[in-house]
């Protein structure tokens, strides 16, 4: 007899049929009665058996039992639906989800910044005055779009540019109508009013946060005779939908209504639209109850927010002309006079220098179920609980590992693998890991790739490291030089098997205070912001501005190059009568310091190129002040001066030629370091530029601890032979004596080895008392120290596989630059933004996916062991003659093989059978049979499970010589094609 309700429902019996029918009519007593009568008729007709079909009591018992069973079955289903932990389908889960749960249920967009530049004169001339307050303003509409190729970014709040009564300018977001998709940390827009070279007027420069989505809007007329049920197509991934209605009751204004993704939960007292997403279609339905109660009529508008999800774009690679804008206000009520005034401004320029990497695809059912169970989303406020913090981080494409959870302190690691390459020559992402290294400042301070600044030393990206059985050490400079001196065909195998590592960041070790600290910086990609024109002395009758500007990192620090744009009079000046100075007011100083530019080249056009060599030993203090060594103050000796990592500098052009009678001094002469210039000097033009030398990676994980070590001691530098320190005698085996009597009765000692004789082993080879490197001992047998005890430091450093240190092919070098920029953007922007919204003692740090070193895994039989995260594979493909002779198809199959294996290695549990099955689906009919080996190296495992969230396996790489002296990083996957044919 069945004890399970689902089994009972599936039985092919009269009772089973009755129960299934009862499930459809359980709220209709008349239908239930009719069903019971039909069952009775079956008994009377002999179609079903009963103990006694003529016994009314038995019939009543049967009907009551069926009805009771039906009630219990329905009760079981509805009771289960009340608990999210019992949810088995999305329909079950939808009952427990609020509107906000759906924001991150689907794809999420990437976020970045765009810069809007507009002439201030045009802004002021276009402003509309408020007759009540007297404040003038112009408004960038709410749904404005910023377009680069086929990718669209948008804003969610109008931007108001106001001129207040006293004439001051204010740029703010209009937050009267809040968006559920974006909570602003502040309503103030970051802006500045400045000048641009060759433009006489000021410009307004605004940095605006934008989100990668576009809105598709559709409006439908509805009434009681025409219900609202629409299916709307969209192109990209679904992110969110907002539904509005308007009629006479709403004063013909759009009023937003609630939405839900289940037709079983909605408030009959408040109009709610039911949404359902199927592939790239959105079904929108407003239930009948609202029409019956005359709660909705008129027009309904559906706004679908669609996004591309995860993207990676370097916006600084695009020309300014590639950026487009559309000034859109979907709600016609937003098309105010102030908006119309903005749209009519002719000269609005947009650009972005950001690297966009972010967004994500929709959650799996299990991820969504877990979040709903823990109430991890809720309102868009400060994430407090562990579940909320985890959701907050995962929404931005990171995995989360919690490392410290105390009442007063919480630390989370946000982990993420590096982005994949875009170049077809490269297939899989570079591997990374966070490793510990033990070193002392004294032992490495003299390394050429280390800057020694006394109690602070800086480890540069030029350092090469090596992993020897899990122990990380710095490779000596002569070893690196020896490798680089070899030919590419020798470097490739040497590096591929060397387990080399490197870090793209500068690590500063600071022992200036009682608490030793380690700080990571990114110093290899200096930047400069727009050169701003400040003023010029028209009485010089000369005109010169900076036309082109570059700043690059060099072995000694940085080099700035500027190219002039000037009039004929300036170009005709003698070179020795033209001067350019760079100056700034250092940190911890009150006076300005100066650096003269050096003429590098005079172009055929007559324009000049000047260079400024800014020396630094990359000494950065705890306030993130970088000390520069080439500026001067009141003398000809350069001194250390502190600069912010992002520092504003003044550029002043001057001349020592004779001035005309109408010349007069100008305020910009006060910005000259006249002690470095000829006595007769006149300033011509004053400009400003902001240099960003580097970035402090505050939210890149690092830790350290100090380990006391013994003092260095004297060592032998030569091998010292062992000699007998006294005579050694033969001992008589019978008497035990060391002497005998001679023929005259005198004592005769039987000497075996005389004092000073060499000590030899059984084979007659010299034995050494001390060898080279052995400690020297004093007369008391103790080692002889030659200095004080020193302290070793154990540091956590982010490493990348060392193959990219040696790669020279453009595909590898460009990818190296790209993933470094991406990681820096994650740390300085995305992780930094996450930390802004956390509680005071909650810290989130970037921690790279560990897919480079040894990781803990579980293998067959539940055995826990350590394996290299990097895995090499051997694949044998048996193919037809047509496939075998088609080189392009074989290359495509090889690349598809690598991509497929790479995707499966990202999983927590890796199964060789699953990989083989996936490859078979990829190959289709092109491959007859295949074999794959190599998981776990020599162990050749069938399956393994990675035990840490922050660890993952990856495909091992190798360095390959592709000719022309170029070295490229490639996957260590061997694909052998076997021809299945009779020759």
GROMACS .gro file of N, CA and C in nm, residues 573-711:
model
  417
  573UNK      N    1   6.249   8.252  -3.154
  573UNK     CA    2   6.342   8.283  -3.046
  573UNK      C    3   6.458   8.183  -3.047
  574UNK      N    4   6.579   8.227  -3.006
  574UNK     CA    5   6.690   8.132  -2.992
  574UNK      C    6   6.654   8.026  -2.886
  575UNK      N    7   6.701   7.905  -2.905
  575UNK     CA    8   6.670   7.797  -2.811
  575UNK      C    9   6.715   7.830  -2.670
  576UNK      N   10   6.832   7.898  -2.658
  576UNK     CA   11   6.882   7.925  -2.523
  576UNK      C   12   6.808   8.041  -2.457
  577UNK      N   13   6.714   8.103  -2.528
  577UNK     CA   14   6.635   8.211  -2.469
  577UNK      C   15   6.494   8.165  -2.430
  578UNK      N   16   6.467   8.035  -2.447
  578UNK     CA   17   6.336   7.979  -2.415
  578UNK      C   18   6.353   7.886  -2.295
  579UNK      N   19   6.261   7.899  -2.198
  579UNK     CA   20   6.271   7.820  -2.076
  579UNK      C   21   6.132   7.769  -2.037
  580UNK      N   22   6.131   7.649  -1.983
  580UNK     CA   23   6.007   7.590  -1.933
  580UNK      C   24   6.037   7.534  -1.795
  581UNK      N   25   5.951   7.567  -1.700
  581UNK     CA   26   5.968   7.516  -1.563
  581UNK      C   27   5.845   7.442  -1.516
  582UNK      N   28   5.872   7.337  -1.438
  582UNK     CA   29   5.769   7.261  -1.369
  582UNK      C   30   5.784   7.291  -1.220
  583UNK      N   31   5.674   7.317  -1.151
  583UNK     CA   32   5.685   7.349  -1.008
  583UNK      C   33   5.562   7.302  -0.933
  584UNK      N   34   5.578   7.287  -0.802
  584UNK     CA   35   5.466   7.254  -0.714
  584UNK      C   36   5.506   7.286  -0.571
  585UNK      N   37   5.406   7.290  -0.484
  585UNK     CA   38   5.432   7.309  -0.341
  585UNK      C   39   5.428   7.172  -0.276
  586UNK      N   40   5.542   7.123  -0.225
  586UNK     CA   41   5.547   6.986  -0.174
  586UNK      C   42   5.468   6.969  -0.043
  587UNK      N   43   5.438   6.846  -0.013
  587UNK     CA   44   5.383   6.813   0.117
  587UNK      C   45   5.491   6.840   0.224
  588UNK      N   46   5.447   6.882   0.340
  588UNK     CA   47   5.535   6.914   0.454
  588UNK      C   48   5.622   7.037   0.428
  589UNK      N   49   5.596   7.112   0.319
  589UNK     CA   50   5.672   7.233   0.290
  589UNK      C   51   5.574   7.347   0.265
  590UNK      N   52   5.624   7.470   0.276
  590UNK     CA   53   5.541   7.587   0.250
  590UNK      C   54   5.584   7.659   0.123
  591UNK      N   55   5.704   7.629   0.073
  591UNK     CA   56   5.759   7.700  -0.042
  591UNK      C   57   5.753   7.612  -0.166
  592UNK      N   58   5.748   7.678  -0.280
  592UNK     CA   59   5.741   7.611  -0.409
  592UNK      C   60   5.879   7.560  -0.450
  593UNK      N   61   5.882   7.443  -0.516
  593UNK     CA   62   6.008   7.387  -0.567
  593UNK      C   63   5.997   7.376  -0.719
  594UNK      N   64   6.115   7.371  -0.786
  594UNK     CA   65   6.118   7.390  -0.931
  594UNK      C   66   6.205   7.285  -0.999
  595UNK      N   67   6.173   7.262  -1.127
  595UNK     CA   68   6.254   7.176  -1.213
  595UNK      C   69   6.252   7.234  -1.352
  596UNK      N   70   6.372   7.260  -1.406
  596UNK     CA   71   6.383   7.313  -1.542
  596UNK      C   72   6.366   7.202  -1.645
  597UNK      N   73   6.297   7.234  -1.754
  597UNK     CA   74   6.287   7.142  -1.866
  597UNK      C   75   6.411   7.149  -1.953
  598UNK      N   76   6.441   7.037  -2.018
  598UNK     CA   77   6.556   7.030  -2.108
  598UNK      C   78   6.506   7.015  -2.251
  599UNK      N   79   6.560   7.098  -2.342
  599UNK     CA   80   6.518   7.089  -2.482
  599UNK      C   81   6.563   6.955  -2.539
  600UNK      N   82   6.467   6.877  -2.584
  600UNK     CA   83   6.497   6.744  -2.638
  600UNK      C   84   6.507   6.747  -2.789
  601UNK      N   85   6.418   6.825  -2.853
  601UNK     CA   86   6.415   6.824  -2.999
  601UNK      C   87   6.342   6.948  -3.049
  602UNK      N   88   6.391   7.001  -3.160
  602UNK     CA   89   6.319   7.108  -3.232
  602UNK      C   90   6.264   7.047  -3.360
  603UNK      N   91   6.134   7.052  -3.376
  603UNK     CA   92   6.069   6.991  -3.491
  603UNK      C   93   6.088   7.076  -3.615
  604UNK      N   94   6.060   7.016  -3.730
  604UNK     CA   95   6.074   7.089  -3.856
  604UNK      C   96   5.980   7.209  -3.860
  605UNK      N   97   5.869   7.199  -3.790
  605UNK     CA   98   5.773   7.310  -3.786
  605UNK      C   99   5.822   7.425  -3.701
  606UNK      N  100   5.929   7.402  -3.626
  606UNK     CA  101   5.979   7.504  -3.535
  606UNK      C  102   5.932   7.485  -3.392
  607UNK      N  103   5.834   7.396  -3.372
  607UNK     CA  104   5.789   7.369  -3.236
  607UNK      C  105   5.895   7.289  -3.162
  608UNK      N  106   5.894   7.299  -3.030
  608UNK     CA  107   5.997   7.238  -2.949
  608UNK      C  108   5.937   7.129  -2.859
  609UNK      N  109   6.018   7.030  -2.828
  609UNK     CA  110   5.982   6.924  -2.733
  609UNK      C  111   6.078   6.933  -2.615
  610UNK      N  112   6.022   6.946  -2.496
  610UNK     CA  113   6.103   6.953  -2.373
  610UNK      C  114   6.078   6.828  -2.289
  611UNK      N  115   6.180   6.794  -2.213
  611UNK     CA  116   6.165   6.680  -2.123
  611UNK      C  117   6.198   6.722  -1.981
  612UNK      N  118   6.128   6.657  -1.888
  612UNK     CA  119   6.154   6.674  -1.745
  612UNK      C  120   6.180   6.536  -1.687
  613UNK      N  121   6.300   6.514  -1.638
  613UNK     CA  122   6.333   6.386  -1.574
  613UNK      C  123   6.305   6.399  -1.424
  614UNK      N  124   6.204   6.328  -1.379
  614UNK     CA  125   6.164   6.333  -1.238
  614UNK      C  126   6.220   6.208  -1.170
  615UNK      N  127   6.322   6.227  -1.090
  615UNK     CA  128   6.388   6.114  -1.024
  615UNK      C  129   6.315   6.079  -0.893
  616UNK      N  130   6.308   5.953  -0.866
  616UNK     CA  131   6.252   5.906  -0.740
  616UNK      C  132   6.306   5.767  -0.711
  617UNK      N  133   6.321   5.737  -0.583
  617UNK     CA  134   6.357   5.602  -0.541
  617UNK      C  135   6.234   5.528  -0.489
  618UNK      N  136   6.117   5.577  -0.529
  618UNK     CA  137   5.989   5.515  -0.494
  618UNK      C  138   5.977   5.497  -0.342
  619UNK      N  139   6.021   5.601  -0.272
  619UNK     CA  140   6.004   5.606  -0.127
  619UNK      C  141   5.869   5.671  -0.098
  620UNK      N  142   5.777   5.598  -0.039
  620UNK     CA  143   5.642   5.647  -0.013
  620UNK      C  144   5.612   5.627   0.135
  621UNK      N  145   5.574   5.736   0.202
  621UNK     CA  146   5.551   5.724   0.346
  621UNK      C  147   5.409   5.677   0.375
  622UNK      N  148   5.375   5.669   0.502
  622UNK     CA  149   5.246   5.613   0.543
  622UNK      C  150   5.129   5.701   0.503
  623UNK      N  151   5.157   5.827   0.466
  623UNK     CA  152   5.051   5.917   0.418
  623UNK      C  153   5.041   5.912   0.266
  624UNK      N  154   5.107   5.815   0.205
  624UNK     CA  155   5.107   5.798   0.059
  624UNK      C  156   5.168   5.918  -0.012
  625UNK      N  157   5.271   5.973   0.048
  625UNK     CA  158   5.348   6.082  -0.011
  625UNK      C  159   5.471   6.023  -0.077
  626UNK      N  160   5.485   6.048  -0.208
  626UNK     CA  161   5.599   5.999  -0.286
  626UNK      C  162   5.708   6.105  -0.288
  627UNK      N  163   5.829   6.065  -0.253
  627UNK     CA  164   5.939   6.161  -0.246
  627UNK      C  165   6.011   6.166  -0.380
  628UNK      N  166   6.019   6.289  -0.435
  628UNK     CA  167   6.086   6.314  -0.563
  628UNK      C  168   6.222   6.377  -0.536
  629UNK      N  169   6.320   6.343  -0.619
  629UNK     CA  170   6.459   6.379  -0.590
  629UNK      C  171   6.521   6.481  -0.685
  630UNK      N  172   6.444   6.534  -0.780
  630UNK     CA  173   6.507   6.619  -0.882
  630UNK      C  174   6.464   6.765  -0.876
  631UNK      N  175   6.375   6.801  -0.785
  631UNK     CA  176   6.332   6.940  -0.774
  631UNK      C  177   6.425   7.018  -0.680
  632UNK      N  178   6.425   7.149  -0.697
  632UNK     CA  179   6.518   7.233  -0.620
  632UNK      C  180   6.444   7.347  -0.550
  633UNK      N  181   6.504   7.388  -0.438
  633UNK     CA  182   6.450   7.498  -0.359
  633UNK      C  183   6.565   7.588  -0.314
  634UNK      N  184   6.570   7.709  -0.367
  634UNK     CA  185   6.671   7.809  -0.327
  634UNK      C  186   6.814   7.757  -0.343
  635UNK      N  187   6.845   7.687  -0.447
  635UNK     CA  188   6.982   7.642  -0.466
  635UNK      C  189   6.992   7.546  -0.581
  636UNK      N  190   7.113   7.505  -0.607
  636UNK     CA  191   7.138   7.418  -0.721
  636UNK      C  192   7.149   7.271  -0.683
  637UNK      N  193   7.120   7.240  -0.558
  637UNK     CA  194   7.129   7.102  -0.513
  637UNK      C  195   6.988   7.044  -0.502
  638UNK      N  196   6.965   6.933  -0.568
  638UNK     CA  197   6.834   6.869  -0.562
  638UNK      C  198   6.814   6.807  -0.424
  639UNK      N  199   6.694   6.814  -0.375
  639UNK     CA  200   6.659   6.762  -0.243
  639UNK      C  201   6.530   6.680  -0.254
  640UNK      N  202   6.509   6.594  -0.154
  640UNK     CA  203   6.386   6.514  -0.152
  640UNK      C  204   6.267   6.602  -0.114
  641UNK      N  205   6.164   6.596  -0.200
  641UNK     CA  206   6.041   6.668  -0.169
  641UNK      C  207   5.922   6.575  -0.191
  642UNK      N  208   5.824   6.588  -0.101
  642UNK     CA  209   5.710   6.498  -0.103
  642UNK      C  210   5.599   6.545  -0.195
  643UNK      N  211   5.551   6.453  -0.277
  643UNK     CA  212   5.441   6.480  -0.370
  643UNK      C  213   5.328   6.383  -0.342
  644UNK      N  214   5.204   6.429  -0.353
  644UNK     CA  215   5.092   6.337  -0.350
  644UNK      C  216   5.102   6.242  -0.469
  645UNK      N  217   5.042   6.127  -0.457
  645UNK     CA  218   5.041   6.035  -0.571
  645UNK      C  219   4.970   6.097  -0.690
  646UNK      N  220   4.871   6.181  -0.664
  646UNK     CA  221   4.807   6.260  -0.768
  646UNK      C  222   4.830   6.407  -0.733
  647UNK      N  223   4.921   6.469  -0.804
  647UNK     CA  224   4.970   6.602  -0.766
  647UNK      C  225   4.948   6.702  -0.880
  648UNK      N  226   4.904   6.821  -0.843
  648UNK     CA  227   4.890   6.928  -0.942
  648UNK      C  228   5.021   7.003  -0.955
  649UNK      N  229   5.067   7.020  -1.080
  649UNK     CA  230   5.192   7.092  -1.110
  649UNK      C  231   5.160   7.215  -1.193
  650UNK      N  232   5.244   7.315  -1.180
  650UNK     CA  233   5.235   7.436  -1.261
  650UNK      C  234   5.342   7.432  -1.369
  651UNK      N  235   5.304   7.468  -1.490
  651UNK     CA  236   5.396   7.475  -1.603
  651UNK      C  237   5.402   7.622  -1.646
  652UNK      N  238   5.522   7.677  -1.648
  652UNK     CA  239   5.538   7.817  -1.686
  652UNK      C  240   5.643   7.826  -1.797
  653UNK      N  241   5.599   7.886  -1.911
  653UNK     CA  242   5.691   7.917  -2.020
  653UNK      C  243   5.744   8.058  -1.999
  654UNK      N  244   5.874   8.076  -2.023
  654UNK     CA  245   5.935   8.208  -2.006
  654UNK      C  246   6.044   8.227  -2.110
  655UNK      N  247   6.091   8.350  -2.119
  655UNK     CA  248   6.198   8.381  -2.213
  655UNK      C  249   6.296   8.479  -2.149
  656UNK      N  250   6.422   8.469  -2.190
  656UNK     CA  251   6.527   8.563  -2.142
  656UNK      C  252   6.568   8.659  -2.252
  657UNK      N  253   6.489   8.665  -2.360
  657UNK     CA  254   6.521   8.760  -2.467
  657UNK      C  255   6.481   8.901  -2.424
  658UNK      N  256   6.529   9.001  -2.497
  658UNK     CA  257   6.494   9.139  -2.465
  658UNK      C  258   6.346   9.164  -2.492
  659UNK      N  259   6.278   9.229  -2.399
  659UNK     CA  260   6.137   9.260  -2.414
  659UNK      C  261   6.120   9.399  -2.477
  660UNK      N  262   6.005   9.419  -2.542
  660UNK     CA  263   5.977   9.549  -2.601
  660UNK      C  264   5.939   9.649  -2.492
  661UNK      N  265   5.925   9.773  -2.533
  661UNK     CA  266   5.900   9.879  -2.435
  661UNK      C  267   5.766   9.865  -2.366
  662UNK      N  268   5.672   9.796  -2.429
  662UNK     CA  269   5.540   9.783  -2.369
  662UNK      C  270   5.527   9.667  -2.271
  663UNK      N  271   5.636   9.596  -2.249
  663UNK     CA  272   5.629   9.480  -2.159
  663UNK      C  273   5.618   9.524  -2.013
  664UNK      N  274   5.541   9.448  -1.936
  664UNK     CA  275   5.533   9.471  -1.791
  664UNK      C  276   5.522   9.337  -1.721
  665UNK      N  277   5.566   9.334  -1.597
  665UNK     CA  278   5.557   9.211  -1.521
  665UNK      C  279   5.411   9.170  -1.501
  666UNK      N  280   5.395   9.039  -1.476
  666UNK     CA  281   5.260   8.982  -1.463
  666UNK      C  282   5.257   8.893  -1.340
  667UNK      N  283   5.138   8.862  -1.293
  667UNK     CA  284   5.126   8.775  -1.176
  667UNK      C  285   5.192   8.640  -1.198
  668UNK      N  286   5.197   8.594  -1.323
  668UNK     CA  287   5.254   8.460  -1.345
  668UNK      C  288   5.405   8.459  -1.326
  669UNK      N  289   5.470   8.578  -1.322
  669UNK     CA  290   5.613   8.580  -1.292
  669UNK      C  291   5.641   8.529  -1.151
  670UNK      N  292   5.539   8.534  -1.065
  670UNK     CA  293   5.557   8.486  -0.927
  670UNK      C  294   5.570   8.334  -0.922
  671UNK      N  295   5.538   8.266  -1.031
  671UNK     CA  296   5.548   8.120  -1.036
  671UNK      C  297   5.682   8.073  -1.094
  672UNK      N  298   5.773   8.166  -1.119
  672UNK     CA  299   5.904   8.132  -1.172
  672UNK      C  300   6.003   8.106  -1.060
  673UNK      N  301   6.086   8.003  -1.078
  673UNK     CA  302   6.201   7.982  -0.991
  673UNK      C  303   6.320   8.055  -1.050
  674UNK      N  304   6.326   8.186  -1.024
  674UNK     CA  305   6.424   8.270  -1.093
  674UNK      C  306   6.568   8.235  -1.058
  675UNK      N  307   6.590   8.165  -0.947
  675UNK     CA  308   6.726   8.127  -0.911
  675UNK      C  309   6.782   8.021  -1.007
  676UNK      N  310   6.696   7.959  -1.087
  676UNK     CA  311   6.740   7.860  -1.185
  676UNK      C  312   6.742   7.916  -1.327
  677UNK      N  313   6.707   8.046  -1.342
  677UNK     CA  314   6.692   8.106  -1.474
  677UNK      C  315   6.786   8.225  -1.489
  678UNK      N  316   6.807   8.272  -1.614
  678UNK     CA  317   6.890   8.393  -1.634
  678UNK      C  318   6.833   8.513  -1.559
  679UNK      N  319   6.915   8.609  -1.537
  679UNK     CA  320   6.872   8.725  -1.460
  679UNK      C  321   6.757   8.798  -1.527
  680UNK      N  322   6.768   8.815  -1.658
  680UNK     CA  323   6.661   8.882  -1.731
  680UNK      C  324   6.561   8.775  -1.777
  681UNK      N  325   6.442   8.776  -1.720
  681UNK     CA  326   6.346   8.670  -1.749
  681UNK      C  327   6.205   8.727  -1.750
  682UNK      N  328   6.122   8.677  -1.838
  682UNK     CA  329   5.982   8.720  -1.847
  682UNK      C  330   5.893   8.598  -1.868
  683UNK      N  331   5.795   8.581  -1.781
  683UNK     CA  332   5.701   8.470  -1.795
  683UNK      C  333   5.603   8.498  -1.908
  684UNK      N  334   5.569   8.395  -1.984
  684UNK     CA  335   5.480   8.411  -2.100
  684UNK      C  336   5.344   8.348  -2.074
  685UNK      N  337   5.346   8.219  -2.038
  685UNK     CA  338   5.220   8.144  -2.023
  685UNK      C  339   5.225   8.059  -1.897
  686UNK      N  340   5.113   8.051  -1.829
  686UNK     CA  341   5.100   7.968  -1.708
  686UNK      C  342   4.991   7.863  -1.733
  687UNK      N  343   5.026   7.735  -1.710
  687UNK     CA  344   4.931   7.624  -1.725
  687UNK      C  345   4.939   7.536  -1.601
  688UNK      N  346   4.840   7.451  -1.586
  688UNK     CA  347   4.839   7.352  -1.478
  688UNK      C  348   4.814   7.213  -1.538
  689UNK      N  349   4.875   7.115  -1.475
  689UNK     CA  350   4.850   6.976  -1.514
  689UNK      C  351   4.859   6.890  -1.389
  690UNK      N  352   4.774   6.790  -1.382
  690UNK     CA  353   4.776   6.698  -1.268
  690UNK      C  354   4.839   6.566  -1.310
  691UNK      N  355   4.948   6.530  -1.242
  691UNK     CA  356   5.013   6.402  -1.268
  691UNK      C  357   4.965   6.301  -1.164
  692UNK      N  358   4.930   6.183  -1.210
  692UNK     CA  359   4.903   6.071  -1.120
  692UNK      C  360   5.017   5.972  -1.136
  693UNK      N  361   5.109   5.974  -1.041
  693UNK     CA  362   5.226   5.887  -1.051
  693UNK      C  363   5.190   5.740  -1.027
  694UNK      N  364   5.093   5.718  -0.944
  694UNK     CA  365   5.056   5.580  -0.911
  694UNK      C  366   4.932   5.579  -0.824
  695UNK      N  367   4.895   5.461  -0.782
  695UNK     CA  368   4.774   5.444  -0.700
  695UNK      C  369   4.806   5.353  -0.582
  696UNK      N  370   4.757   5.393  -0.467
  696UNK     CA  371   4.769   5.310  -0.348
  696UNK      C  372   4.662   5.202  -0.353
  697UNK      N  373   4.704   5.077  -0.349
  697UNK     CA  374   4.611   4.965  -0.357
  697UNK      C  375   4.567   4.926  -0.216
  698UNK      N  376   4.490   5.015  -0.158
  698UNK     CA  377   4.451   4.999  -0.017
  698UNK      C  378   4.374   4.870   0.007
  699UNK      N  379   4.297   4.828  -0.091
  699UNK     CA  380   4.210   4.712  -0.071
  699UNK      C  381   4.260   4.587  -0.142
  700UNK      N  382   4.389   4.583  -0.172
  700UNK     CA  383   4.453   4.457  -0.212
  700UNK      C  384   4.504   4.391  -0.085
  701UNK      N  385   4.467   4.266  -0.066
  701UNK     CA  386   4.503   4.197   0.057
  701UNK      C  387   4.654   4.187   0.072
  702UNK      N  388   4.702   4.219   0.189
  702UNK     CA  389   4.840   4.192   0.225
  702UNK      C  390   4.847   4.179   0.376
  703UNK      N  391   4.937   4.101   0.423
  703UNK     CA  392   4.958   4.086   0.566
  703UNK      C  393   5.105   4.057   0.591
  704UNK      N  394   5.148   4.072   0.713
  704UNK     CA  395   5.287   4.046   0.745
  704UNK      C  396   5.300   4.008   0.891
  705UNK      N  397   5.407   3.940   0.921
  705UNK     CA  398   5.444   3.916   1.060
  705UNK      C  399   5.596   3.910   1.068
  706UNK      N  400   5.648   3.947   1.182
  706UNK     CA  401   5.793   3.953   1.200
  706UNK      C  402   5.843   3.825   1.265
  707UNK      N  403   5.960   3.782   1.218
  707UNK     CA  404   6.022   3.659   1.269
  707UNK      C  405   6.166   3.692   1.309
  708UNK      N  406   6.199   3.672   1.435
  708UNK     CA  407   6.335   3.700   1.482
  708UNK      C  408   6.431   3.598   1.424
  709UNK      N  409   6.544   3.646   1.371
  709UNK     CA  410   6.645   3.558   1.312
  709UNK      C  411   6.778   3.577   1.384
  710UNK      N  412   6.866   3.480   1.368
  710UNK     CA  413   6.997   3.489   1.432
  710UNK      C  414   7.085   3.589   1.359
  711UNK      N  415   7.187   3.637   1.430
  711UNK     CA  416   7.278   3.734   1.371
  711UNK      C  417   7.367   3.666   1.268
   0.00000   0.00000   0.00000
